[in-house]
Coordinates of C-alpha atoms and ligand atoms in Angstrom, one line a residue:
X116 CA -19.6 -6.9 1.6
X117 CA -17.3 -7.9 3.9
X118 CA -13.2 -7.2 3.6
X119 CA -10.9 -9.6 5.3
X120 CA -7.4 -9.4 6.1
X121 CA -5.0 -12.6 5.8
X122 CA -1.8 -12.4 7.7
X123 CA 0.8 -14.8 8.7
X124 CA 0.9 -15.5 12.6
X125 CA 4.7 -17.7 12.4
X126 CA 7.6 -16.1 10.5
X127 CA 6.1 -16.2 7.0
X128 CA 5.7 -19.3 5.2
X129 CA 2.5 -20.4 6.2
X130 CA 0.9 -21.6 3.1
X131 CA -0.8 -18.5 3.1
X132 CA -0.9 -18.8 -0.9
X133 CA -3.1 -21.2 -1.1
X134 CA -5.4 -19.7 1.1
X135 CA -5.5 -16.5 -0.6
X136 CA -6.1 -18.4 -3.7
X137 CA -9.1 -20.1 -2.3
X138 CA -10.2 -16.5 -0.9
X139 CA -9.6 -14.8 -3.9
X140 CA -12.2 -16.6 -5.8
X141 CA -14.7 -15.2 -3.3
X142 CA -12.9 -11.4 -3.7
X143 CA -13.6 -8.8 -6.1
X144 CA -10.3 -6.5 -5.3
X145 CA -7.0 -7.7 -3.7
X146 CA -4.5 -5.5 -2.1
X147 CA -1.2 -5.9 -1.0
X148 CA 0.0 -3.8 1.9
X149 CA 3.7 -4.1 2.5
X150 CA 6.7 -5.9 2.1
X151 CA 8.5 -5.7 -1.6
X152 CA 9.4 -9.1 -4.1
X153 CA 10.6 -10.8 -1.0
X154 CA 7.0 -12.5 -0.6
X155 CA 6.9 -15.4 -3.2
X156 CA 3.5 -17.3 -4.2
X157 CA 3.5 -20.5 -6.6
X158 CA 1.0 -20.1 -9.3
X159 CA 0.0 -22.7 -11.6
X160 CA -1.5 -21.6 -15.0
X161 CA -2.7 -24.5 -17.3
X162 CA 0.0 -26.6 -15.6
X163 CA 2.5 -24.8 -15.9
X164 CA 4.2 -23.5 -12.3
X165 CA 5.6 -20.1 -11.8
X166 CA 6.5 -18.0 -9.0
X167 CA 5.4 -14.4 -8.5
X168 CA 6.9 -11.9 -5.4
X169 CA 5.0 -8.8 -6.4
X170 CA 2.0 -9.1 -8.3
X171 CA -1.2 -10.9 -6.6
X172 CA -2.1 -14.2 -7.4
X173 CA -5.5 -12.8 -7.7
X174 CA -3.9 -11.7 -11.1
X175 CA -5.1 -15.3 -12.6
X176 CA -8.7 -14.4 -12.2
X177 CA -10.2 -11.9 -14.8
X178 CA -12.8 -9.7 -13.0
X179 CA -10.1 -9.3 -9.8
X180 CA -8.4 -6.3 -9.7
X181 CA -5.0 -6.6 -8.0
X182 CA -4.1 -3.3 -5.9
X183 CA -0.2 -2.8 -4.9
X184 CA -0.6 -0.2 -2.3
X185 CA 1.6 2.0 -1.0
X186 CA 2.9 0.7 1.7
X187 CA 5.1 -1.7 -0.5
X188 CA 8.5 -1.1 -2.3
X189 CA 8.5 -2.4 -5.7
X190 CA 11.4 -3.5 -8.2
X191 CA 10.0 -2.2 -11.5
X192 CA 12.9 -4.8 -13.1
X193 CA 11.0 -7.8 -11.1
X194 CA 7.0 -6.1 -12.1
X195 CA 8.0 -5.7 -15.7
X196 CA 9.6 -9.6 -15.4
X197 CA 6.2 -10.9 -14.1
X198 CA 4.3 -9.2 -16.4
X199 CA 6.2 -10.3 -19.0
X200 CA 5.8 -14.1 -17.7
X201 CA 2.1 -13.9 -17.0
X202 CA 2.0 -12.7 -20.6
X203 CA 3.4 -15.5 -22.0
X204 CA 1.0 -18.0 -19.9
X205 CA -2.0 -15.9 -21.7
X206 CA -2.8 -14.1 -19.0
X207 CA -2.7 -9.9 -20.0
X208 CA -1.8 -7.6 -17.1
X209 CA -3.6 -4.3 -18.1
X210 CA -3.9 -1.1 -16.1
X211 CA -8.0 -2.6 -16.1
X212 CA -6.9 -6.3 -13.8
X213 CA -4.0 -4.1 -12.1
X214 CA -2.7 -1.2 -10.1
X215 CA 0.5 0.6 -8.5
X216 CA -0.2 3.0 -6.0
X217 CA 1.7 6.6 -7.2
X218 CA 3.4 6.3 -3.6
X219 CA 4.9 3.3 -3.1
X220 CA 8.4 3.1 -3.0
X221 CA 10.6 1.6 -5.9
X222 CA 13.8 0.2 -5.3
X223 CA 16.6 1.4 -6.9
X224 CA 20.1 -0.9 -7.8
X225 CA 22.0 1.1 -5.1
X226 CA 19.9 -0.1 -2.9
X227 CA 20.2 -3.9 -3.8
X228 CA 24.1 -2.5 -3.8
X229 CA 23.9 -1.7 -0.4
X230 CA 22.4 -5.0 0.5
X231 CA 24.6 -7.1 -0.9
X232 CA 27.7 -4.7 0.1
X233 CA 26.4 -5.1 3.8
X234 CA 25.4 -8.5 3.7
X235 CA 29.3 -9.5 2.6
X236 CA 30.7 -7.1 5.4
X237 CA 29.4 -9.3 7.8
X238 CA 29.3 -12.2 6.5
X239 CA 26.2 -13.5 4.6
X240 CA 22.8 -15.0 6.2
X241 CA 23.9 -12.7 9.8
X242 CA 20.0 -11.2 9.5
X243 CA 19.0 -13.2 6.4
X244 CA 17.6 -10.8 4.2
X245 CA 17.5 -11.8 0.3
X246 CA 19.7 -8.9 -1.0
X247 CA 16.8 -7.4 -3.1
X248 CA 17.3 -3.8 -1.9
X249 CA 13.9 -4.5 0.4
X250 CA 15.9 -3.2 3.7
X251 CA 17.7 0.1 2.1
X252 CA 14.6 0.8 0.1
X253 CA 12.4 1.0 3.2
X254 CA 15.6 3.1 5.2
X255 CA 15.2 5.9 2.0
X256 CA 11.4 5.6 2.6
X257 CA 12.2 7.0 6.2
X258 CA 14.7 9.1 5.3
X259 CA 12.5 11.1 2.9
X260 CA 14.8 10.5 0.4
X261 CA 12.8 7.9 -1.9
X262 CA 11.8 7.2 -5.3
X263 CA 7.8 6.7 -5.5
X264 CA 5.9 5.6 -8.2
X265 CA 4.6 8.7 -8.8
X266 CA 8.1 10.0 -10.0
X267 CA 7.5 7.9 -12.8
X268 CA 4.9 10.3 -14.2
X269 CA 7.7 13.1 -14.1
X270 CA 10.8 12.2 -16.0
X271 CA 12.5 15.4 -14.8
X272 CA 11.8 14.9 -10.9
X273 CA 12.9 11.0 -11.7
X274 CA 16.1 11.9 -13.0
X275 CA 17.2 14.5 -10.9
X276 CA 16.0 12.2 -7.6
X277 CA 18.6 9.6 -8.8
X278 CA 21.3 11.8 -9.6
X279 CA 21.1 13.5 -6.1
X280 CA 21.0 10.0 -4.4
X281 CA 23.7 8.6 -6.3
X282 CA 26.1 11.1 -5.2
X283 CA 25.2 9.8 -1.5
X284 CA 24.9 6.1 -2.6
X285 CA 28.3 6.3 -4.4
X286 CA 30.3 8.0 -1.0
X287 CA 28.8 5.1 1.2
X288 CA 29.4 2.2 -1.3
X289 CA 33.1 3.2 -2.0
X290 CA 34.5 4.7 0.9
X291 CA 32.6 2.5 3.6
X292 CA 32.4 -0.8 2.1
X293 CA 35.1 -0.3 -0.7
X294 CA 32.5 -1.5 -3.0
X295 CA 32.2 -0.4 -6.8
X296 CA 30.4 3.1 -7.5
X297 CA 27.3 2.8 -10.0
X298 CA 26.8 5.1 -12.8
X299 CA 24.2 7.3 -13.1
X300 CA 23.8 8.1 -16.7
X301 CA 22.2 4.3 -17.9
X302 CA 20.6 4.1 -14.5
X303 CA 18.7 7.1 -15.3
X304 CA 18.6 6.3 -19.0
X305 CA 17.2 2.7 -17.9
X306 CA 14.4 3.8 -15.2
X307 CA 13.0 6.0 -17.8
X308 CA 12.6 3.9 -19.8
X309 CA 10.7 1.0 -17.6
X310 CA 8.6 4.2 -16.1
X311 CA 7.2 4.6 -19.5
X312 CA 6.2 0.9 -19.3
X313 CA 4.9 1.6 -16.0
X314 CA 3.2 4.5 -16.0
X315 CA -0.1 3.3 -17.1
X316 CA -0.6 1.4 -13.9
X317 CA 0.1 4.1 -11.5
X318 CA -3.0 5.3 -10.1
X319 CA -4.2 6.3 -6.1
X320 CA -5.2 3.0 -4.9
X321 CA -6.7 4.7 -1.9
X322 CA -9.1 6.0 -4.3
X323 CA -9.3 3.0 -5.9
X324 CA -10.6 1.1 -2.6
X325 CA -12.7 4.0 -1.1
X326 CA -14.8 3.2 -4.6
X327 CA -15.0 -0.1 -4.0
X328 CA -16.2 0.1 -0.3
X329 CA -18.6 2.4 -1.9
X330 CA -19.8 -0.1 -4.5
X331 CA -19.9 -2.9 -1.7
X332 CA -17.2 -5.2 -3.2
X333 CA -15.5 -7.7 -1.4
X334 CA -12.1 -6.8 -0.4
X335 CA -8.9 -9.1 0.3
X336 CA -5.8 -7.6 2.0
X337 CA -3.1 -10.1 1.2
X338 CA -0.5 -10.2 3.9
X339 CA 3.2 -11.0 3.4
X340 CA 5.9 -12.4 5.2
X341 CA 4.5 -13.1 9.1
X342 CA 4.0 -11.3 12.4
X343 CA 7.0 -12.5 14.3
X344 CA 9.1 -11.0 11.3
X345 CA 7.1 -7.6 12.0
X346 CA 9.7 -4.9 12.2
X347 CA 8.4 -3.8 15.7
X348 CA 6.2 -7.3 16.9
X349 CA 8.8 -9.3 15.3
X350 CA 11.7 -11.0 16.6
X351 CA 14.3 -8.4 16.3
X352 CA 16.3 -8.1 14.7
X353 CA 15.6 -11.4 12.8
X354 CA 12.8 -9.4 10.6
X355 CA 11.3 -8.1 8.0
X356 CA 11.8 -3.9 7.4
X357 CA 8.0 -3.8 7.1
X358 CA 4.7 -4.4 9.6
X359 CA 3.1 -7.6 8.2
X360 CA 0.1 -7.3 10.9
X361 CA -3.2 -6.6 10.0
X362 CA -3.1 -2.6 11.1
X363 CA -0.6 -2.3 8.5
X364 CA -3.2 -2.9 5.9
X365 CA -4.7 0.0 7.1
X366 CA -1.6 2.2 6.3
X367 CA -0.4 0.2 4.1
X368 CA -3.4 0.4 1.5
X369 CA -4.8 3.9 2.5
X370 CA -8.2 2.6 4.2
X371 CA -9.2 3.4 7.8
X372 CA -9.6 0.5 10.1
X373 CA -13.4 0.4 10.3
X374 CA -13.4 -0.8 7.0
X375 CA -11.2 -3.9 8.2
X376 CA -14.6 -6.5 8.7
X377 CA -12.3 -9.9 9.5
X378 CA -8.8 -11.1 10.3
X379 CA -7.7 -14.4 9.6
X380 CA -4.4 -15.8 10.9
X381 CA -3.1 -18.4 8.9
X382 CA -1.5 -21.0 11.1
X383 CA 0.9 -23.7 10.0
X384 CA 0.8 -27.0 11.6
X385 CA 3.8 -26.8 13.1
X386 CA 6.3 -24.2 13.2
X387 CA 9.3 -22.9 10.4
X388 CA 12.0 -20.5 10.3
X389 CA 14.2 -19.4 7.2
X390 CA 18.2 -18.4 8.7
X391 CA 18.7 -17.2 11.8
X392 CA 17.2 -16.1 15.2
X393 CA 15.9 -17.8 17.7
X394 CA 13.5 -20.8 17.6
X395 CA 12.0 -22.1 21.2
X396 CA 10.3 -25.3 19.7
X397 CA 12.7 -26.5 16.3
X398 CA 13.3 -30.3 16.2
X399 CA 17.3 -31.2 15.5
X400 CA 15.6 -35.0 14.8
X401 CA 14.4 -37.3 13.0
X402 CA 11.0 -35.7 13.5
X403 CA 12.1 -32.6 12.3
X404 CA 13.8 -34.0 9.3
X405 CA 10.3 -35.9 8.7
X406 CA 7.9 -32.6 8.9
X407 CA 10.9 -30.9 6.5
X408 CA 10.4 -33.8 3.7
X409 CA 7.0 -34.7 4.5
X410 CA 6.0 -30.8 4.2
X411 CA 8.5 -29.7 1.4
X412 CA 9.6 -26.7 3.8
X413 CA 12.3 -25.0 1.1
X414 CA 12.3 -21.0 1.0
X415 CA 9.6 -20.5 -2.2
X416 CA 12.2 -17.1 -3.3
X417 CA 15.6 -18.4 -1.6
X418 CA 15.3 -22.1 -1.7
X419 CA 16.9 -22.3 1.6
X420 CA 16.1 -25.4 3.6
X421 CA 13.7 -24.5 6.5
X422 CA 14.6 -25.0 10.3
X423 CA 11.3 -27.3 11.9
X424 CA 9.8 -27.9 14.8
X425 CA 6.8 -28.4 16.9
X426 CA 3.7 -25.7 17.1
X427 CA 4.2 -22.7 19.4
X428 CA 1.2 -21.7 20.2
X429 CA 2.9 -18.8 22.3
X430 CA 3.9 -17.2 18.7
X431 CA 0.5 -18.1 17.8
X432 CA -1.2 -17.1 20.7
X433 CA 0.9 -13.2 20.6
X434 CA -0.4 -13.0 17.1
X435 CA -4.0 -13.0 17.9
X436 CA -3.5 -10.4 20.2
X437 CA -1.4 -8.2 17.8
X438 CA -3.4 -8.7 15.1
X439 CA -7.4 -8.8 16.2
X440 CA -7.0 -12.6 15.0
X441 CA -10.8 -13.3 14.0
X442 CA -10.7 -16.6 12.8
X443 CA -7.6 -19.3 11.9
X444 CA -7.3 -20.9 8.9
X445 CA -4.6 -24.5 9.8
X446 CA -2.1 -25.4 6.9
X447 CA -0.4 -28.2 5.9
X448 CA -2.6 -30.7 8.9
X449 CA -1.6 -33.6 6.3
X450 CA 2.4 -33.3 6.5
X451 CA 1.6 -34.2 10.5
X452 CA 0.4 -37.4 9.4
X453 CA 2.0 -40.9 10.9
X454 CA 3.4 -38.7 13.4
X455 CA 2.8 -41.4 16.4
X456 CA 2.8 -38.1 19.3
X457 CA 2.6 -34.4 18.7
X458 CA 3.1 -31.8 20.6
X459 CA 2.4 -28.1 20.8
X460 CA 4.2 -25.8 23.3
X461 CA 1.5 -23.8 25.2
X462 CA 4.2 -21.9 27.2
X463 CA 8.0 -21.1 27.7
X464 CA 9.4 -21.7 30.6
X465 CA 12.1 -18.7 31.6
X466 CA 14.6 -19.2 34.3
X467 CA 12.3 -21.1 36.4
X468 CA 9.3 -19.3 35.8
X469 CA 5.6 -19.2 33.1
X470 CA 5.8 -17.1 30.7
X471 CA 2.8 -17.0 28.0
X472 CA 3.9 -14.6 25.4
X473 CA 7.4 -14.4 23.6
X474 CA 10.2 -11.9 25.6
X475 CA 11.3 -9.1 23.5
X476 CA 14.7 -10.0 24.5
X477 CA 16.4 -12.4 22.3
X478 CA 18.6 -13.2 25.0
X479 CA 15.8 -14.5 26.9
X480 CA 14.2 -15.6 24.4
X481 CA 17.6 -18.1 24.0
X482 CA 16.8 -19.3 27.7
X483 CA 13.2 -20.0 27.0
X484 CA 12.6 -23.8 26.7
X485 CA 9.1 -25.4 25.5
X486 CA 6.5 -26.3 27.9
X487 CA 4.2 -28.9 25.9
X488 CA 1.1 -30.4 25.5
X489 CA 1.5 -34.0 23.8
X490 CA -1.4 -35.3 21.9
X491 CA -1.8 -38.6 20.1
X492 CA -1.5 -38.7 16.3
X493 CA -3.0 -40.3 14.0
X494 CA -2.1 -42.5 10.8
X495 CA -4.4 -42.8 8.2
X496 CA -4.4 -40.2 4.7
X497 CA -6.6 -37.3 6.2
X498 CA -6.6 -35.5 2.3
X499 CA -10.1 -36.5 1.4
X500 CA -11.5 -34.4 4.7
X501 CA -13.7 -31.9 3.6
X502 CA -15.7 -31.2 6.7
X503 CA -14.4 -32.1 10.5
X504 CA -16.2 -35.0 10.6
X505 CA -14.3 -36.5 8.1
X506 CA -11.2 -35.6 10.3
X507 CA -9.9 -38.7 12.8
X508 CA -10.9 -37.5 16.1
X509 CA -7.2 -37.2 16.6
X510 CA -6.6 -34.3 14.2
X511 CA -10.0 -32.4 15.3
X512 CA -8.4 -32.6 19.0
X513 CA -5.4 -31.3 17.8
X514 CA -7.5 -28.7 16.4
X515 CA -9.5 -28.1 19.1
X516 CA -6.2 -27.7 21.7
X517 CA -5.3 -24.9 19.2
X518 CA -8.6 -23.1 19.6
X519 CA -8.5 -23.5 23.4
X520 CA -5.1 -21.9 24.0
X521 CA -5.0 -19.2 21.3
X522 CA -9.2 -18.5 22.0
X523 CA -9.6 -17.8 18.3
X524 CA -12.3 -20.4 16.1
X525 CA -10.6 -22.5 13.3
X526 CA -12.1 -21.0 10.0
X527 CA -10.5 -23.4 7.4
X528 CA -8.5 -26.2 7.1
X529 CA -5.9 -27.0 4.6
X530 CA -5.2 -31.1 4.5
X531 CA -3.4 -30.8 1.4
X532 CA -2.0 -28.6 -1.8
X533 CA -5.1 -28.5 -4.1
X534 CA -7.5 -25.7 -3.7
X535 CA -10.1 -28.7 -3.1
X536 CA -8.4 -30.5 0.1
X537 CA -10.0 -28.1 2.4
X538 CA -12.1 -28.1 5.1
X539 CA -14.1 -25.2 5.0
X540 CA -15.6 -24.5 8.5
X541 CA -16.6 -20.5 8.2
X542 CA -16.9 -18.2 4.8
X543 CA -14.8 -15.2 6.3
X544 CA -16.5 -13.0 3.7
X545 CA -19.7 -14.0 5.2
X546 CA -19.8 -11.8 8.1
Ligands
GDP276 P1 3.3 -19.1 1.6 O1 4.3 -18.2 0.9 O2 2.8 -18.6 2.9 O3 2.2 -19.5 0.6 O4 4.0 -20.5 2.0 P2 5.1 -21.4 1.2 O5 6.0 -20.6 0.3 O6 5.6 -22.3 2.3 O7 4.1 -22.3 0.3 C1 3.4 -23.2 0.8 C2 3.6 -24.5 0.1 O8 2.9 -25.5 0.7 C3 3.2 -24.6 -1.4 O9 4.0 -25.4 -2.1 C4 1.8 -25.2 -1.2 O10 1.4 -25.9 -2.4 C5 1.9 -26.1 -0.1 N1 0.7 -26.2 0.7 C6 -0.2 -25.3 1.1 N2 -1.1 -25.8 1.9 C7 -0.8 -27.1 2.1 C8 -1.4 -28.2 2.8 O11 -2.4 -28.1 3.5 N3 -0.7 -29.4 2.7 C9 0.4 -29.6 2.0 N4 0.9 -30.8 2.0 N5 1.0 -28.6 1.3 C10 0.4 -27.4 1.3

């Protein structure tokens, strides 16, 4: 038995599906941690492609049970949805293949209210979030003032829960943002009803995991969203409301840390960013336009067009020391391809002086430009690799570079889309 931990070490969007795909094969249980239906994974079931935000791709496989632990807020609207669309691909999610912790947090449609209302206030994109309620659903969470899962089992607490924090809801959506109040009799009438739907999937996942510890199964704790999007490690306040590093899963799942056994980073080729915030190494060139096509980089749940640039191996580097990186997997090495000189940025440079990890600041963040190592590219189709030496010498140098400034091994290698263009270095389930 060994358990690993997949996080993000960019801002999300690191082709971190595909590795938890290939992972999941080798996993008996999958957990999510945090986040909500802001995460977005591309399944593809008998050909045909769909996108889930909530439940686990290890859904697809029959003896994986998917956990959503507590440290998530859920939109029973979007579960029921997925459900619903899995369904019709053949694949049955039962309370046997999946489980909702009893205290995660369920967003509400004042929250997604408050979202949107904020959001037009200022102007939309200011912080980019996707208006799903994620943000305010997290702020209840805080406030003590939330709707869990477990509320579900008790119509009465439910009901009297959303009437309370409608009255709240309704003051701060009309008299601060002059927004439309919500009514609480079919909001009520219509959580009921999905709780009853629901209900049979609520369970303690903590339980749940201390089980399968016990019965030496192999665990994956599937990170969403990135570490620079962390609400504290992040770049703030261009982030996420949740903690995407690996301690989170800790929290986030209800499972001390000694059962944590490996972290992998997953590490895109080059660096993306959805909206705002500051970005040391984007390309405003033809380069960046040619990783952008070459790499497809549109926002999976927003279809937003990604910003590009070169790796920063500063982000990188921070992210192994946030998260206890173990072992990297690279993603997307192909979309680098006919690239004649590449660079990664091994440090900023601040008003005249080295800096090695990213400022909290954002202004000085702003005045950080890239210091860079260049490294020569190389041109032929590197999709067929399936060990390093079938790499150009080029691309295992580019490799190696990353390995030398971040001091973490390369695990895997992803040269392409399929599961099968991989280059699998190190098992992280083999400890
Ligand atoms: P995620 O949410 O972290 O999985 O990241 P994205 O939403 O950006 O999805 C990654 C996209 O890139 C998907 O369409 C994958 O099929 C694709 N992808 C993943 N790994 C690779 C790779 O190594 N090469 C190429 N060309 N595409 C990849």
């Amino acid at each position: 038995m060994s358990n690993t931990v997949v996080v993000g070490t960019q801002w999300g969007d690191e082709g971190k599906g595909k590795v938890v795909d290939l992972l999941t094969a080798r996993a008996d249980v999958v957990v999510r941690f945090q986040g909500g239906n802001n995460a977005g994974h591309t399944l593809v079931v008998e050909g045909k492609q769909f996108i889930c935000h909530i439940i686990p791709s290890g859904i697809l496989y029959e003896d994986t049970k998917c956990l959503i632990g507590n440290g998530l807020v859920v939109d029973p609207e979007v579960l029921l949805e997925e459900m619903a669309s899995l369904d019709t691909a053949g694949i049955s999610v039962t309370p046997a293949r999946l489980s909702l912790s009893e205290k995660a947090h369920i967003i509400m449609p004042y929250h997604r209210a408050v979202d949107l209302a904020r959001e037009t206030r200022k102007g939309r994109g200011k912080i980019g979030t996707t208006g799903r309620g994620i943000g305010p659903c997290y702020e209840d969470k805080a406030a003590r003032t939330g709707v869990r899962a477990v509320d579900f089992t008790e119509p009465d607490t439910l009901e009297e829960k959303i009437r309370s924090n409608l009255e709240e809801k309704n003051f701060y959506l009309t008299r601060f943002f002059n927004a439309e109040p919500l009514d609480a009799g079919p909001m009520v009438a219509r959580y009921l009803e999905m709780a009853e739907r629901i209900k049979p999937f609520v369970t303690d996942v903590s339980l749940e995991l201390a089980l399968a510890v016990k019965e030496g199964r192999n665990i994956l704790f599937e990170g969403a969203q990135g570490t620079h999007l962390d609400v504290d490690h992040g770049t703030y306040p261009f982030v996420t409301s949740s903690n995407p590093v690996a301690g989170a899963a800790c929290a986030g799942a209800g499972i001390g840390p000694g059962q944590l056994h490996h972290v992998l980073g997953i590490v895109k080729a080059y660096t993306t960013r959805v909206g705002a915030g500051p970005f040391v190494t984007e390309l405003l060139d033809k380069t960046g336009d040619y990783i952008q096509e070459r790499g497809m980089e549109f926002g999976a749940t927003t279809g937003r067009r990604r910003r590009c640039g070169w790796l920063d191996l500063v982000v990188v580097r921070d992210s192994a020391r946030l998260n206890g990186l173990d072992s990297l997997a690279i993603t997307k090495l192909d979309v680098l391809t006919g690239l004649e000189t590449l660079k990664i940025c091994v440090a900023y440079d601040l008003d005249g002086e080295r800096t090695l990890s990213r400022p909290a600041s954002l202004k000085r963040l702003d005045r950080c430009t890239p210091v860079y190592r260049e490294l020569p590219g190389w041109s032929g189709d590197i999709s067929s690799a399936r060990k390093m030496a079938d790499l150009p010498a080029e691309a295992r140098a580019y490799l190696e570079a990353v390995e030398e400034e971040t001091g973490v091994p390369v695990s895997i290698v992803s040269v392409g889309p399929g599961r099968e263009e991989t280059v699998l270095v190190r098992d992280p389930f083999q400890p």
